[in-house]
PDB file of N, CA and C and ligand atoms in Angstrom:
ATOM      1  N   UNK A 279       6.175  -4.214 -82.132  1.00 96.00           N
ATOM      2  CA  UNK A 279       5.195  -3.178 -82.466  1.00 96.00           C
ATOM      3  C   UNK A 279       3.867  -3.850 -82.852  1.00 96.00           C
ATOM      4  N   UNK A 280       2.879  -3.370 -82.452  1.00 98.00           N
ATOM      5  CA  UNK A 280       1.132  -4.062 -82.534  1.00 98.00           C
ATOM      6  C   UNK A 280       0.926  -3.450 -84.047  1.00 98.00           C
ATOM      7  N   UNK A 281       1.021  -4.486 -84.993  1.00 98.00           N
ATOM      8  CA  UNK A 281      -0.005  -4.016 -86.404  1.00 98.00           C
ATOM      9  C   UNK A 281      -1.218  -4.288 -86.258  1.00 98.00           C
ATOM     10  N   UNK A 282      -2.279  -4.976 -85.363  1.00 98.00           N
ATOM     11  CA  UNK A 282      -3.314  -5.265 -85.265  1.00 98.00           C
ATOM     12  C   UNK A 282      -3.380  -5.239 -83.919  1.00 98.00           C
ATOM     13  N   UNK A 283      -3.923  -3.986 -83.370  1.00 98.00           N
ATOM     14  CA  UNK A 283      -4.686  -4.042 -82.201  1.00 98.00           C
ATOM     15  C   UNK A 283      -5.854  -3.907 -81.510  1.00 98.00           C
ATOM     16  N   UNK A 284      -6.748  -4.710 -82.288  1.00 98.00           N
ATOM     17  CA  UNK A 284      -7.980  -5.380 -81.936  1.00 98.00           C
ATOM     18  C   UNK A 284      -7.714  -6.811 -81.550  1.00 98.00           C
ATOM     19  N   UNK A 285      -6.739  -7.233 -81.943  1.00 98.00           N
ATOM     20  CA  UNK A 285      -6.427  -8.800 -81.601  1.00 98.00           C
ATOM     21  C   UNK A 285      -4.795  -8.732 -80.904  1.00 98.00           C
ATOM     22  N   UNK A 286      -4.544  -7.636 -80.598  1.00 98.00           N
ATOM     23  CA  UNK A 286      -3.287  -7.554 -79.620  1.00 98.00           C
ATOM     24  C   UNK A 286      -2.175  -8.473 -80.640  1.00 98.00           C
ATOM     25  N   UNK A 287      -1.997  -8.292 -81.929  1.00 98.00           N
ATOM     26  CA  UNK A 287      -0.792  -9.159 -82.505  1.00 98.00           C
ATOM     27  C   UNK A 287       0.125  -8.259 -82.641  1.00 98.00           C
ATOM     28  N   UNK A 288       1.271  -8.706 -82.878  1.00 98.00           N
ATOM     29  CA  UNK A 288       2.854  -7.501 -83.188  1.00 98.00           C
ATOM     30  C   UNK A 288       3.400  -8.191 -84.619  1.00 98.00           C
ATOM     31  N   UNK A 289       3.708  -7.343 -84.726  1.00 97.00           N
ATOM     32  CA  UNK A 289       4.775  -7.736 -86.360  1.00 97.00           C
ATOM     33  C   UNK A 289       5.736  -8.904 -85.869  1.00 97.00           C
ATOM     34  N   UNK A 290       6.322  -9.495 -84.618  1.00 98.00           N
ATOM     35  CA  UNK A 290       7.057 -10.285 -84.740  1.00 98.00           C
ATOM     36  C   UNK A 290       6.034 -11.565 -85.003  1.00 98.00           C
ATOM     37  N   UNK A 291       4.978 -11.588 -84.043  1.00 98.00           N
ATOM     38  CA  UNK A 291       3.677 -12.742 -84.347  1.00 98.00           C
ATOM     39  C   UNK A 291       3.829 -13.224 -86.135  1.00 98.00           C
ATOM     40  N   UNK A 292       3.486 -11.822 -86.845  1.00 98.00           N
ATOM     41  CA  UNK A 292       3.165 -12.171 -87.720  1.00 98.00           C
ATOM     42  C   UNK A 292       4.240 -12.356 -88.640  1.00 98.00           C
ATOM     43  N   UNK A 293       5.169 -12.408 -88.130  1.00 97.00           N
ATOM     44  CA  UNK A 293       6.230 -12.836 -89.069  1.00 97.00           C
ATOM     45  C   UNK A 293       6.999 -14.518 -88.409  1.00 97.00           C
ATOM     46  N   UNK A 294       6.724 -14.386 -87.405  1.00 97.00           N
ATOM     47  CA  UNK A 294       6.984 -15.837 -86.791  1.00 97.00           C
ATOM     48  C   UNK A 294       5.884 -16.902 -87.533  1.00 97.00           C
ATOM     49  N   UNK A 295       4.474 -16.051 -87.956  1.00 98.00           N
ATOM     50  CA  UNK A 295       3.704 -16.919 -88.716  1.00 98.00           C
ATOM     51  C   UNK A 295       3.654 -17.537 -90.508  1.00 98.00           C
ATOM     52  N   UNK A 296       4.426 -16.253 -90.518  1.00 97.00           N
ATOM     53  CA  UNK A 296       5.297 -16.665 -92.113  1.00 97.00           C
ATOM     54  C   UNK A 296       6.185 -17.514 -92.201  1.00 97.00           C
ATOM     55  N   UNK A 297       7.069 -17.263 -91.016  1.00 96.00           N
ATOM     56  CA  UNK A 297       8.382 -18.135 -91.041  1.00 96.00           C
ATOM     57  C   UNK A 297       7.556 -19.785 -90.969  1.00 96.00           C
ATOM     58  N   UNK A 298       6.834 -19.846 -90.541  1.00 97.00           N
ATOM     59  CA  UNK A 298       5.719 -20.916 -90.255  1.00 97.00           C
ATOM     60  C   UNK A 298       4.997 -21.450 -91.344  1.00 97.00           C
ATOM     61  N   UNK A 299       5.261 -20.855 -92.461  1.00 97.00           N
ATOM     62  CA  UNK A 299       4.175 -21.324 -93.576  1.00 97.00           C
ATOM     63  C   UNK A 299       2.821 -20.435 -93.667  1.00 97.00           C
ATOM     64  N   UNK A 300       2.649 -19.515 -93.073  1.00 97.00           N
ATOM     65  CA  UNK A 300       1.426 -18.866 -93.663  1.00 97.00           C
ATOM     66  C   UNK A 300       2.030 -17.566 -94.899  1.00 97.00           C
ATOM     67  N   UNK A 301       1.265 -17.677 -96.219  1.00 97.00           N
ATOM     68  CA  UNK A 301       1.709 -17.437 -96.961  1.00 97.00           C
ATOM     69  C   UNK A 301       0.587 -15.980 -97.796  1.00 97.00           C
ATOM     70  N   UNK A 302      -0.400 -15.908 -97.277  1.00 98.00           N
ATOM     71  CA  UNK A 302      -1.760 -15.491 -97.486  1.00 98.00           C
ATOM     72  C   UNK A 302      -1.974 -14.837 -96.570  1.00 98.00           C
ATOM     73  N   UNK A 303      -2.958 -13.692 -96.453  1.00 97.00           N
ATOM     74  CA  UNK A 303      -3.691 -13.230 -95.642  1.00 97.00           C
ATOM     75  C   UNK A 303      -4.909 -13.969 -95.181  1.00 97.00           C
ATOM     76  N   UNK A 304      -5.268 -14.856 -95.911  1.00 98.00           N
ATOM     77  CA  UNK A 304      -5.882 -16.104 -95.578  1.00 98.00           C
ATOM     78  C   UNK A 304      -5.329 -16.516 -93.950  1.00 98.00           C
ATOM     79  N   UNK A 305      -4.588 -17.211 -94.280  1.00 98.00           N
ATOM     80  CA  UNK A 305      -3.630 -17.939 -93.738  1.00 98.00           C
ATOM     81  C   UNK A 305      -3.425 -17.191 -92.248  1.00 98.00           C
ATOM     82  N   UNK A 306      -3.172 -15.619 -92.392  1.00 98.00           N
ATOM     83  CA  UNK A 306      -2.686 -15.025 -90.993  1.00 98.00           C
ATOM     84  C   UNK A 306      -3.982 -14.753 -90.319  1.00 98.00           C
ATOM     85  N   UNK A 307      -5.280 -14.819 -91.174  1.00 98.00           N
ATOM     86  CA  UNK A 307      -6.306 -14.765 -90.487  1.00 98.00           C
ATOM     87  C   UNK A 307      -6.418 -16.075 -89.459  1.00 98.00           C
ATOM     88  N   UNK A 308      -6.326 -17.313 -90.012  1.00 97.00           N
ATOM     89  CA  UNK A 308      -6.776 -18.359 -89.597  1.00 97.00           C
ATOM     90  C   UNK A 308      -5.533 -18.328 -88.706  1.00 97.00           C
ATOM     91  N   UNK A 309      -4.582 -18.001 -88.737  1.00 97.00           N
ATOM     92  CA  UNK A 309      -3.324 -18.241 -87.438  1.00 97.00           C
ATOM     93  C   UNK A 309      -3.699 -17.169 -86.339  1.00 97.00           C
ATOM     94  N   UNK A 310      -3.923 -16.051 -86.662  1.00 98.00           N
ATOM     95  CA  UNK A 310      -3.659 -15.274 -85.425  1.00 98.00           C
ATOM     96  C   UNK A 310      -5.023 -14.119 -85.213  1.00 98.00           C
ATOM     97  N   UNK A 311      -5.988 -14.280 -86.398  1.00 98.00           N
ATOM     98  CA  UNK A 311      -7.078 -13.985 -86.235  1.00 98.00           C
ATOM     99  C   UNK A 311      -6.813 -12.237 -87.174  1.00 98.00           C
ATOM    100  N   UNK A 312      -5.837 -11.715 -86.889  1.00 98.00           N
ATOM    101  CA  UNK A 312      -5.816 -10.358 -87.223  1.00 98.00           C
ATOM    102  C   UNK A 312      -6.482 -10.016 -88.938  1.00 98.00           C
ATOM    103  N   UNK A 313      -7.152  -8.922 -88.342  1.00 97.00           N
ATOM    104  CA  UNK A 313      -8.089  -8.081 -89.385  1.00 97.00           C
ATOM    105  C   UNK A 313      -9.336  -8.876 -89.787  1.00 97.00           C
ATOM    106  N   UNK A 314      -9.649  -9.268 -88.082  1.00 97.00           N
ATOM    107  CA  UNK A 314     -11.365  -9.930 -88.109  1.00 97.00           C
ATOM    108  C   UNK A 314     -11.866  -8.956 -87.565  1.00 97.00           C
ATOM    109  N   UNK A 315     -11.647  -8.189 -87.018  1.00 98.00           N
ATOM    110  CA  UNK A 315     -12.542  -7.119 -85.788  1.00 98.00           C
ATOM    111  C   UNK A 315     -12.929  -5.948 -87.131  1.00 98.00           C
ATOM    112  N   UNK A 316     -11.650  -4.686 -86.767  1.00 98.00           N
ATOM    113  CA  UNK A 316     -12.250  -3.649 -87.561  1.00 98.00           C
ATOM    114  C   UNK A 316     -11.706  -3.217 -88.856  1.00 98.00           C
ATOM    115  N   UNK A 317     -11.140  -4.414 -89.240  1.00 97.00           N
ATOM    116  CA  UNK A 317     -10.067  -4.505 -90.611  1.00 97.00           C
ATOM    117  C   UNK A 317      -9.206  -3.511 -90.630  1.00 97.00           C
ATOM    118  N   UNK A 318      -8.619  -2.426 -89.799  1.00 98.00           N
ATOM    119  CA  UNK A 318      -7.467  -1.241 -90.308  1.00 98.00           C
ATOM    120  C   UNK A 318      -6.375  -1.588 -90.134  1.00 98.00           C
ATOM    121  N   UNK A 319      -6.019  -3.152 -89.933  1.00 98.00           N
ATOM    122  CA  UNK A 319      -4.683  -4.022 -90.060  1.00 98.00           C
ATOM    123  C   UNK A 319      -4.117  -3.966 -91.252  1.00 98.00           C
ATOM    124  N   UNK A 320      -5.594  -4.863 -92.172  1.00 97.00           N
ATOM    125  CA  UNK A 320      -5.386  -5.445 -93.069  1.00 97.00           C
ATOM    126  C   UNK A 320      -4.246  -5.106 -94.103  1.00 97.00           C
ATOM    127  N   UNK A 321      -4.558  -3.973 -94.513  1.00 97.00           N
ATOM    128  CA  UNK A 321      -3.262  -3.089 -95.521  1.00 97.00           C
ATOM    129  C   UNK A 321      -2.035  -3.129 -94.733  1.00 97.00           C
ATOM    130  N   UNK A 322      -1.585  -2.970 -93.428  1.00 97.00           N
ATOM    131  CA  UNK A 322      -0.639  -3.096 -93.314  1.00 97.00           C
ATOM    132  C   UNK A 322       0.369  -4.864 -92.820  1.00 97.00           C
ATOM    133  N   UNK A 323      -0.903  -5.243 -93.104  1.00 98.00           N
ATOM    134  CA  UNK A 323      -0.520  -7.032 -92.611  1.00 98.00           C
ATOM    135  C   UNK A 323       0.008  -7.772 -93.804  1.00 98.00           C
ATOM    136  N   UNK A 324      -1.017  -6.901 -94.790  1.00 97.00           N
ATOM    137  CA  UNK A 324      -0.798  -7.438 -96.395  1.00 97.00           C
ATOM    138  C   UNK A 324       1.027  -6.940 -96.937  1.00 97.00           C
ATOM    139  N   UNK A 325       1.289  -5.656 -96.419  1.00 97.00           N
ATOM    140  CA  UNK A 325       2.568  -4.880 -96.697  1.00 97.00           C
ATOM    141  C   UNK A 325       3.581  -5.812 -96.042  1.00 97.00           C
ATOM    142  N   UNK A 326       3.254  -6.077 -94.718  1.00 97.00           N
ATOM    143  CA  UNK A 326       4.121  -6.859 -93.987  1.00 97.00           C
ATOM    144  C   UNK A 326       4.768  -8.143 -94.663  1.00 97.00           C
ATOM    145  N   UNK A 327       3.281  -8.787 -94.957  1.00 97.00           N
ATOM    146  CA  UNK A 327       3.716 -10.286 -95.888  1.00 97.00           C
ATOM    147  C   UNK A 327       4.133 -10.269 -97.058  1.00 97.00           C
ATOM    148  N   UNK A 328       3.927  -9.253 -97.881  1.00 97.00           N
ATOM    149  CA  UNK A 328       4.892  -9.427 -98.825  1.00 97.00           C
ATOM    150  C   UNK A 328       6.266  -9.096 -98.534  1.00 97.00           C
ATOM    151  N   UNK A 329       6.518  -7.666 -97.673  1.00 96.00           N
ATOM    152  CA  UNK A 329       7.686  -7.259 -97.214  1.00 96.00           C
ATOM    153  C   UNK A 329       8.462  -8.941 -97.393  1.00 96.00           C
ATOM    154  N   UNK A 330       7.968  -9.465 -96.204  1.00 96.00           N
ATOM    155  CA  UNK A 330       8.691 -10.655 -95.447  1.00 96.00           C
ATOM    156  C   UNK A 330       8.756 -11.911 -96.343  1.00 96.00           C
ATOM    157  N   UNK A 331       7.874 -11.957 -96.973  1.00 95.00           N
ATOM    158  CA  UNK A 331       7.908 -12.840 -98.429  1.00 95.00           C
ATOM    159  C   UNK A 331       8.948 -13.015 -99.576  1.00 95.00           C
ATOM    160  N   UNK A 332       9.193 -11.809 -99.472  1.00 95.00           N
ATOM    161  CA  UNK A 332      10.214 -11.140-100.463  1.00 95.00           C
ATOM    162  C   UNK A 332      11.403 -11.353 -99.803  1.00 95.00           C
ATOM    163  N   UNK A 333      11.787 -11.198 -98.969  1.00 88.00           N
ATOM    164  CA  UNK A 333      13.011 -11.168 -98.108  1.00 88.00           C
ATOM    165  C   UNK A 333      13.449 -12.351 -97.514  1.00 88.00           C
ATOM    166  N   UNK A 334      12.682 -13.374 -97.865  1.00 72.00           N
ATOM    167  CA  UNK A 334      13.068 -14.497 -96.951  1.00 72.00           C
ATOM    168  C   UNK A 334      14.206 -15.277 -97.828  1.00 72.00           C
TER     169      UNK A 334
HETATM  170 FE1  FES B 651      -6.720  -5.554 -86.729  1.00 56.99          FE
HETATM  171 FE2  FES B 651      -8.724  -4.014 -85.925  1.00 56.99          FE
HETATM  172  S1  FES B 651      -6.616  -3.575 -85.914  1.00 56.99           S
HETATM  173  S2  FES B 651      -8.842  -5.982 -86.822  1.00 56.99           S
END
C-alpha cells in the first residue's frame, strides 16, 4: 500500500527501511525521500515508525 505518493513509496519500503536502521523521520527522509513534496505522508509515516518501532 503507497503511504507516500508523491514519491511512489509503500509501507513495505518503509518498513524494510526501519528494519535497516532508520529510526527517525529524519532518517526515512534521507532513505526514501518521503514527505519532501506535499508533506500529507508525514503523519502517517510518523504512525508507521513508531507502529514498527514498537513491534520489533
Ligand atoms: Fe508524501 Fe506527498 S504524499 S510528500
Amino acid at each position: 500500500m503507497y503511504v507516500c505518493l508523491c514519491k511512489g513509496v509503500t509501507d513495505n519500503q518503509i518498513k524494510d527501511a526501519i528494519a535497516g536502521g532508520a529510526c527517525s523521520m529524519r532518517d526515512l527522509r534521507n532513505d526514501l525521500d518521503v514527505g519532501t513534496q506535499c508533506g500529507k505522508c508525514a503523519r502517517d509515516c510518523k504512525s508507521l515508525l513508531s507502529e514498527t518501532l514498537t513491534s520489533q
